[in-house]
mmCIF file of C-alpha atoms and ligand atoms in Angstrom:
data_model
loop_
_atom_site.group_PDB
_atom_site.id
_atom_site.type_symbol
_atom_site.label_atom_id
_atom_site.label_comp_id
_atom_site.label_asym_id
_atom_site.label_seq_id
_atom_site.Cartn_x
_atom_site.Cartn_y
_atom_site.Cartn_z
ATOM 1 C CA MET A 1 79.650 120.053 99.932
ATOM 2 C CA PRO A 2 81.769 117.000 100.734
ATOM 3 C CA TYR A 3 80.767 114.073 100.006
ATOM 4 C CA GLU A 4 79.959 111.978 102.244
ATOM 5 C CA LEU A 5 80.997 108.709 101.879
ATOM 6 C CA TYR A 6 78.651 105.562 103.087
ATOM 7 C CA TYR A 7 80.188 102.557 103.727
ATOM 8 C CA TRP A 8 80.989 100.094 106.396
ATOM 9 C CA PRO A 9 83.839 101.692 109.066
ATOM 10 C CA ASP A 10 86.343 98.859 109.975
ATOM 11 C CA ILE A 11 87.049 97.438 106.382
ATOM 12 C CA GLN A 12 88.346 99.007 103.338
ATOM 13 C CA GLY A 13 86.057 96.111 101.296
ATOM 14 C CA ARG A 14 84.627 97.731 97.869
ATOM 15 C CA GLY A 15 84.546 101.056 99.638
ATOM 16 C CA GLU A 16 88.132 101.529 99.321
ATOM 17 C CA PHE A 17 87.630 101.489 95.575
ATOM 18 C CA VAL A 18 85.980 104.990 95.946
ATOM 19 C CA ARG A 19 88.655 106.117 99.177
ATOM 20 C CA LEU A 20 91.009 105.938 96.430
ATOM 21 C CA ALA A 21 89.414 108.186 93.489
ATOM 22 C CA LEU A 22 88.852 110.132 96.140
ATOM 23 C CA GLU A 23 91.600 110.685 97.589
ATOM 24 C CA GLU A 24 93.568 110.896 93.989
ATOM 25 C CA ALA A 25 91.057 113.700 92.891
ATOM 26 C CA GLY A 26 91.769 115.439 96.358
ATOM 27 C CA ALA A 27 87.879 115.648 96.727
ATOM 28 C CA PRO A 28 87.201 117.176 100.408
ATOM 29 C CA TYR A 29 85.263 113.664 101.905
ATOM 30 C CA ALA A 30 83.845 112.660 105.318
ATOM 31 C CA ASP A 31 83.526 108.733 105.684
ATOM 32 C CA VAL A 32 80.473 108.793 107.650
ATOM 33 C CA ALA A 33 80.391 105.296 109.002
ATOM 34 C CA ARG A 34 83.353 105.923 110.792
ATOM 35 C CA LYS A 35 82.467 109.532 113.266
ATOM 36 C CA LYS A 36 80.177 109.645 115.622
ATOM 37 C CA SER A 37 76.938 107.792 115.162
ATOM 38 C CA GLY A 38 77.658 107.456 111.678
ATOM 39 C CA MET A 39 75.928 103.511 111.842
ATOM 40 C CA ILE A 40 73.257 105.597 112.912
ATOM 41 C CA LYS A 41 73.046 107.243 109.899
ATOM 42 C CA LEU A 42 74.290 104.565 107.121
ATOM 43 C CA GLU A 43 71.583 102.642 108.188
ATOM 44 C CA ARG A 44 68.999 105.048 108.209
ATOM 45 C CA ILE A 45 69.182 105.505 104.510
ATOM 46 C CA LEU A 46 69.658 102.545 103.620
ATOM 47 C CA GLU A 47 66.314 101.733 105.847
ATOM 48 C CA SER A 48 64.754 104.823 104.510
ATOM 49 C CA GLU A 49 61.620 105.404 102.404
ATOM 50 C CA ARG A 50 62.337 108.186 101.347
ATOM 51 C CA VAL A 51 65.084 107.868 99.774
ATOM 52 C CA LYS A 52 64.634 108.828 95.684
ATOM 53 C CA HIS A 53 67.148 106.390 94.707
ATOM 54 C CA PRO A 54 67.666 103.599 97.282
ATOM 55 C CA PRO A 55 70.530 101.812 97.742
ATOM 56 C CA PHE A 56 70.567 97.933 97.941
ATOM 57 C CA ALA A 57 74.281 97.445 99.961
ATOM 58 C CA PRO A 58 77.371 99.922 100.995
ATOM 59 C CA PRO A 59 78.837 101.342 99.077
ATOM 60 C CA PHE A 60 77.018 105.147 98.293
ATOM 61 C CA LEU A 61 77.950 108.270 98.004
ATOM 62 C CA LYS A 62 75.958 111.345 99.140
ATOM 63 C CA ALA A 63 76.846 113.983 96.696
ATOM 64 C CA GLY A 64 74.352 117.122 97.690
ATOM 65 C CA SER A 65 70.820 115.520 97.398
ATOM 66 C CA ARG A 66 72.113 112.473 95.576
ATOM 67 C CA ILE A 67 72.489 109.224 96.912
ATOM 68 C CA ILE A 68 74.795 106.972 94.601
ATOM 69 C CA ALA A 69 75.185 103.339 95.270
ATOM 70 C CA GLN A 70 77.226 100.477 92.968
ATOM 71 C CA THR A 71 80.791 101.127 92.984
ATOM 72 C CA ALA A 72 81.164 101.630 89.375
ATOM 73 C CA ASN A 73 78.806 103.601 89.564
ATOM 74 C CA ILE A 74 79.664 105.659 91.729
ATOM 75 C CA LEU A 75 83.520 105.958 90.204
ATOM 76 C CA GLN A 76 81.427 106.064 86.913
ATOM 77 C CA PHE A 77 80.380 109.645 89.086
ATOM 78 C CA ILE A 78 83.726 110.809 90.460
ATOM 79 C CA GLY A 79 85.864 109.979 87.583
ATOM 80 C CA ALA A 80 83.628 112.535 85.308
ATOM 81 C CA ARG A 81 83.643 114.831 87.766
ATOM 82 C CA HIS A 82 87.448 115.006 89.211
ATOM 83 C CA GLY A 83 89.313 113.842 85.349
ATOM 84 C CA LEU A 84 89.643 110.569 86.566
ATOM 85 C CA ALA A 85 87.815 109.363 83.243
ATOM 86 C CA PRO A 86 88.653 109.940 79.830
ATOM 87 C CA LYS A 87 85.522 112.549 78.010
ATOM 88 C CA ASN A 88 84.775 111.516 74.978
ATOM 89 C CA GLU A 89 82.321 108.859 75.213
ATOM 90 C CA GLU A 90 84.655 106.180 73.878
ATOM 91 C CA GLY A 91 86.412 106.406 76.894
ATOM 92 C CA ARG A 92 84.280 106.483 79.486
ATOM 93 C CA LEU A 93 82.076 103.859 78.490
ATOM 94 C CA TRP A 94 86.420 101.421 77.986
ATOM 95 C CA VAL A 95 86.579 102.648 81.721
ATOM 96 C CA HIS A 96 83.945 101.848 82.905
ATOM 97 C CA GLN A 97 84.096 98.215 81.212
ATOM 98 C CA LEU A 98 87.384 97.675 82.836
ATOM 99 C CA GLN A 99 85.684 98.823 85.798
ATOM 100 C CA LEU A 100 83.019 96.349 85.789
ATOM 101 C CA THR A 101 85.649 93.428 84.996
ATOM 102 C CA ILE A 102 87.246 94.760 88.002
ATOM 103 C CA ALA A 103 84.011 94.197 89.823
ATOM 104 C CA ASP A 104 83.896 90.722 88.793
ATOM 105 C CA LEU A 105 87.350 90.048 89.965
ATOM 106 C CA VAL A 106 86.279 91.448 93.215
ATOM 107 C CA ALA A 107 83.160 89.058 93.589
ATOM 108 C CA GLU A 108 84.884 85.991 92.753
ATOM 109 C CA ALA A 109 88.026 86.840 95.200
ATOM 110 C CA HIS A 110 84.756 87.181 98.356
ATOM 111 C CA ASP A 111 83.180 84.252 97.570
ATOM 112 C CA VAL A 112 86.140 82.005 97.564
ATOM 113 C CA HIS A 113 85.736 82.600 101.283
ATOM 114 C CA HIS A 114 81.825 82.734 101.235
ATOM 115 C CA PRO A 115 81.514 79.881 98.280
ATOM 116 C CA VAL A 116 78.220 78.841 99.599
ATOM 117 C CA SER A 117 76.763 82.442 101.000
ATOM 118 C CA ALA A 118 77.692 85.245 102.545
ATOM 119 C CA GLY A 119 75.202 84.529 105.125
ATOM 120 C CA LEU A 120 77.275 82.042 106.226
ATOM 121 C CA TYR A 121 80.296 82.210 108.863
ATOM 122 C CA TYR A 122 83.589 81.210 106.719
ATOM 123 C CA LYS A 123 84.053 78.273 109.633
ATOM 124 C CA ASP A 124 80.909 76.937 108.471
ATOM 125 C CA GLN A 125 82.300 76.567 104.526
ATOM 126 C CA LYS A 126 86.288 76.278 104.744
ATOM 127 C CA ARG A 127 85.990 72.866 102.980
ATOM 128 C CA GLU A 128 83.998 74.666 99.974
ATOM 129 C CA ALA A 129 86.002 77.600 100.076
ATOM 130 C CA LYS A 130 89.202 74.778 99.717
ATOM 131 C CA ARG A 131 88.066 73.423 96.488
ATOM 132 C CA ALA A 132 87.332 77.176 95.493
ATOM 133 C CA ALA A 133 90.766 78.523 96.036
ATOM 134 C CA LYS A 134 92.172 76.071 94.142
ATOM 135 C CA HIS A 135 90.891 76.629 91.668
ATOM 136 C CA PHE A 136 90.448 80.456 92.124
ATOM 137 C CA LEU A 137 94.788 80.781 92.185
ATOM 138 C CA ALA A 138 95.282 78.023 89.226
ATOM 139 C CA GLU A 139 92.785 79.887 86.822
ATOM 140 C CA ARG A 140 91.058 82.478 87.099
ATOM 141 C CA ILE A 141 93.232 85.189 89.480
ATOM 142 C CA PRO A 142 95.957 83.940 86.392
ATOM 143 C CA LYS A 143 92.612 84.548 83.950
ATOM 144 C CA PHE A 144 91.787 87.931 85.020
ATOM 145 C CA LEU A 145 95.052 89.431 85.797
ATOM 146 C CA THR A 146 96.417 88.165 82.618
ATOM 147 C CA TYR A 147 93.699 90.303 80.501
ATOM 148 C CA PHE A 148 94.884 93.594 82.351
ATOM 149 C CA GLU A 149 98.560 92.338 81.324
ATOM 150 C CA ALA A 150 97.279 92.083 77.561
ATOM 151 C CA VAL A 151 95.265 95.438 78.487
ATOM 152 C CA LEU A 152 98.104 97.528 78.866
ATOM 153 C CA MET A 153 99.915 95.892 76.129
ATOM 154 C CA ARG A 154 97.316 97.256 73.790
ATOM 155 C CA ASN A 155 97.520 100.342 75.584
ATOM 156 C CA GLY A 156 100.930 100.735 73.648
ATOM 157 C CA ARG A 157 104.596 99.668 74.796
ATOM 158 C CA ASN A 158 105.194 102.287 76.731
ATOM 159 C CA ALA A 159 101.157 102.372 78.566
ATOM 160 C CA THR A 160 102.032 103.834 82.194
ATOM 161 C CA TYR A 161 97.639 102.827 82.264
ATOM 162 C CA LEU A 162 94.824 101.266 81.406
ATOM 163 C CA ALA A 163 93.403 103.558 78.951
ATOM 164 C CA GLY A 164 95.011 105.817 76.920
ATOM 165 C CA ALA A 165 97.437 108.772 78.682
ATOM 166 C CA ARG A 166 96.232 109.737 81.773
ATOM 167 C CA LEU A 167 95.256 108.375 85.349
ATOM 168 C CA SER A 168 91.841 106.809 85.376
ATOM 169 C CA TYR A 169 89.497 105.394 88.236
ATOM 170 C CA ALA A 170 90.503 101.654 86.741
ATOM 171 C CA ASP A 171 93.826 102.309 87.727
ATOM 172 C CA LEU A 172 93.214 102.904 91.057
ATOM 173 C CA SER A 173 91.553 100.001 91.508
ATOM 174 C CA LEU A 174 93.508 97.449 89.816
ATOM 175 C CA PHE A 175 96.153 98.708 91.800
ATOM 176 C CA GLN A 176 93.860 97.591 94.894
ATOM 177 C CA VAL A 177 93.310 94.348 93.157
ATOM 178 C CA VAL A 178 96.920 93.673 93.433
ATOM 179 C CA GLU A 179 96.894 94.685 96.601
ATOM 180 C CA GLY A 180 94.537 92.585 98.222
ATOM 181 C CA LEU A 181 95.115 89.648 96.601
ATOM 182 C CA ARG A 182 98.843 89.765 97.077
ATOM 183 C CA TYR A 183 97.457 90.539 101.348
ATOM 184 C CA ALA A 184 95.135 87.232 100.639
ATOM 185 C CA PHE A 185 96.921 84.811 98.527
ATOM 186 C CA PRO A 186 100.736 85.816 99.011
ATOM 187 C CA ARG A 187 102.142 82.612 98.085
ATOM 188 C CA ALA A 188 99.832 82.216 94.873
ATOM 189 C CA MET A 189 100.550 85.416 93.899
ATOM 190 C CA ARG A 190 104.473 85.907 93.977
ATOM 191 C CA ARG A 191 104.018 82.818 91.156
ATOM 192 C CA THR A 192 101.543 84.661 88.645
ATOM 193 C CA GLU A 193 102.874 88.200 89.147
ATOM 194 C CA ALA A 194 105.976 87.062 87.204
ATOM 195 C CA LYS A 195 104.650 86.948 84.234
ATOM 196 C CA LEU A 196 102.888 90.115 84.748
ATOM 197 C CA PRO A 197 105.428 92.943 84.714
ATOM 198 C CA ARG A 198 103.613 95.658 83.383
ATOM 199 C CA VAL A 199 100.332 95.021 86.052
ATOM 200 C CA VAL A 200 102.893 95.434 88.733
ATOM 201 C CA GLY A 201 104.766 98.381 87.043
ATOM 202 C CA LEU A 202 100.810 100.378 86.928
ATOM 203 C CA ARG A 203 100.667 99.138 90.989
ATOM 204 C CA ASN A 204 103.739 100.718 91.734
ATOM 205 C CA HIS A 205 103.085 103.638 90.115
ATOM 206 C CA ILE A 206 99.938 104.172 91.869
ATOM 207 C CA THR A 207 101.742 103.495 95.458
ATOM 208 C CA ALA A 208 104.220 106.620 94.035
ATOM 209 C CA ARG A 209 101.482 108.487 93.304
ATOM 210 C CA PRO A 210 102.030 111.858 96.173
ATOM 211 C CA ARG A 211 98.529 111.846 96.750
ATOM 212 C CA ILE A 212 97.938 107.588 97.520
ATOM 213 C CA ALA A 213 101.200 107.916 98.931
ATOM 214 C CA THR A 214 100.031 109.792 101.728
ATOM 215 C CA TYR A 215 96.732 108.419 101.918
ATOM 216 C CA LEU A 216 97.912 104.932 102.004
ATOM 217 C CA ALA A 217 100.300 106.314 105.689
ATOM 218 C CA SER A 218 97.492 107.374 107.038
ATOM 219 C CA ASP A 219 95.207 105.724 109.706
ATOM 220 C CA ARG A 220 92.341 106.962 106.718
ATOM 221 C CA ARG A 221 94.016 103.704 105.388
ATOM 222 C CA ILE A 222 92.063 100.636 106.674
ATOM 223 C CA PRO A 223 94.966 97.692 107.294
ATOM 224 C CA PHE A 224 93.180 94.163 105.398
ATOM 225 C CA ASN A 225 91.822 91.714 107.806
ATOM 226 C CA GLU A 226 89.456 89.328 107.606
ATOM 227 C CA ASN A 227 86.124 90.947 107.957
ATOM 228 C CA GLY A 228 86.673 92.338 104.098
ATOM 229 C CA ILE A 229 87.091 90.768 100.779
ATOM 230 C CA PHE A 230 90.479 89.999 100.588
ATOM 231 C CA ARG A 231 90.874 87.565 103.076
ATOM 232 C CA HIS A 232 94.223 85.704 104.526
ATOM 233 C CA TYR A 233 93.460 81.763 105.086
ATOM 234 C CA LEU A 234 96.427 80.683 104.700
ATOM 235 C CA GLU A 235 94.802 77.224 103.954
ATOM 236 C CA LEU A 236 93.167 79.048 101.012
ATOM 237 C CA ASP A 237 96.946 80.360 100.023
ATOM 238 C CA ARG A 238 98.177 76.822 100.181
ATOM 239 C CA ALA A 239 95.480 75.238 98.146
ATOM 240 C CA ARG A 240 96.143 73.270 95.255
HETATM 241 N N1 GSH B 301 77.741 95.839 93.192
HETATM 242 C C1 GSH B 301 77.928 96.305 94.736
HETATM 243 C C2 GSH B 301 77.675 95.581 95.521
HETATM 244 C C3 GSH B 301 77.599 95.715 97.353
HETATM 245 C C4 GSH B 301 77.676 95.081 98.212
HETATM 246 O O1 GSH B 301 77.841 94.109 97.750
HETATM 247 N N2 GSH B 301 78.350 95.532 99.121
HETATM 248 C C5 GSH B 301 78.275 95.137 100.573
HETATM 249 C C6 GSH B 301 79.562 95.188 100.939
HETATM 250 S S1 GSH B 301 80.673 95.292 100.363
HETATM 251 C C7 GSH B 301 77.463 94.759 101.350
HETATM 252 O O2 GSH B 301 77.384 95.269 102.221
HETATM 253 N N3 GSH B 301 75.976 93.717 101.341
HETATM 254 C C8 GSH B 301 75.167 93.570 101.899
HETATM 255 C C9 GSH B 301 74.215 92.875 101.398
HETATM 256 O O3 GSH B 301 74.492 92.307 100.589
HETATM 257 O O4 GSH B 301 73.282 92.186 102.182
HETATM 258 C C10 GSH B 301 78.801 97.002 94.808
HETATM 259 O O5 GSH B 301 79.571 96.818 94.064
HETATM 260 O O6 GSH B 301 78.958 98.150 95.206
#
């Protein structure tokens, strides 16, 4: 049975981490809210009192009768089922740990343009956003990405992937983070990336994987925009 992915229809957002894993796995899925009446189905699940394990927010994945939420949790599930995670416990925990660290970075990237509240418009928190961006660009992006550079280095001199010798969902997610940060902060990323050859190498490798390349060229890949997590505001990319 095809999976059903429930996520907002007009943004990559956190749903994109799940889309990438499903695409790489070649797993059939419906991106429900992008189809006719799909938003009604999504809202119905969020509001239902009959769902055994109710999701707090999208993304969530319907697999048969199960509904699974939280991006890292969904990926753990897909990873185990579709060979995108190590089989042994140590390896599985390590990949999950990496994914949770990526989730921390994603949350910080979001909070740069919404530092006061997700409930306010960007235009109502621009001053605070500029302050947040200055620190995010100068300190936080380098700290996170240098960490992933070191993880790649520690995995072996010629390592392609973050964990062991095989691709995992964390590799796909790191690719997505680099793409997102490049879109949001092109100027700052040019500077930062110069010191991250392994992270850039992993990003390039993922782009060239046949299923991912096909996906990226398709209309299933929603372009980045200013409603998602990674938003390009010139004033934030230039914050100093
Ligand atoms: N930790 C959750 C966060 C989920 C989340 O924040 N989803 C956003 C879209 S990316 C949302 O719709 N949030 C609604 C809300 O927080 O009220 C995850 O990783 O899946």
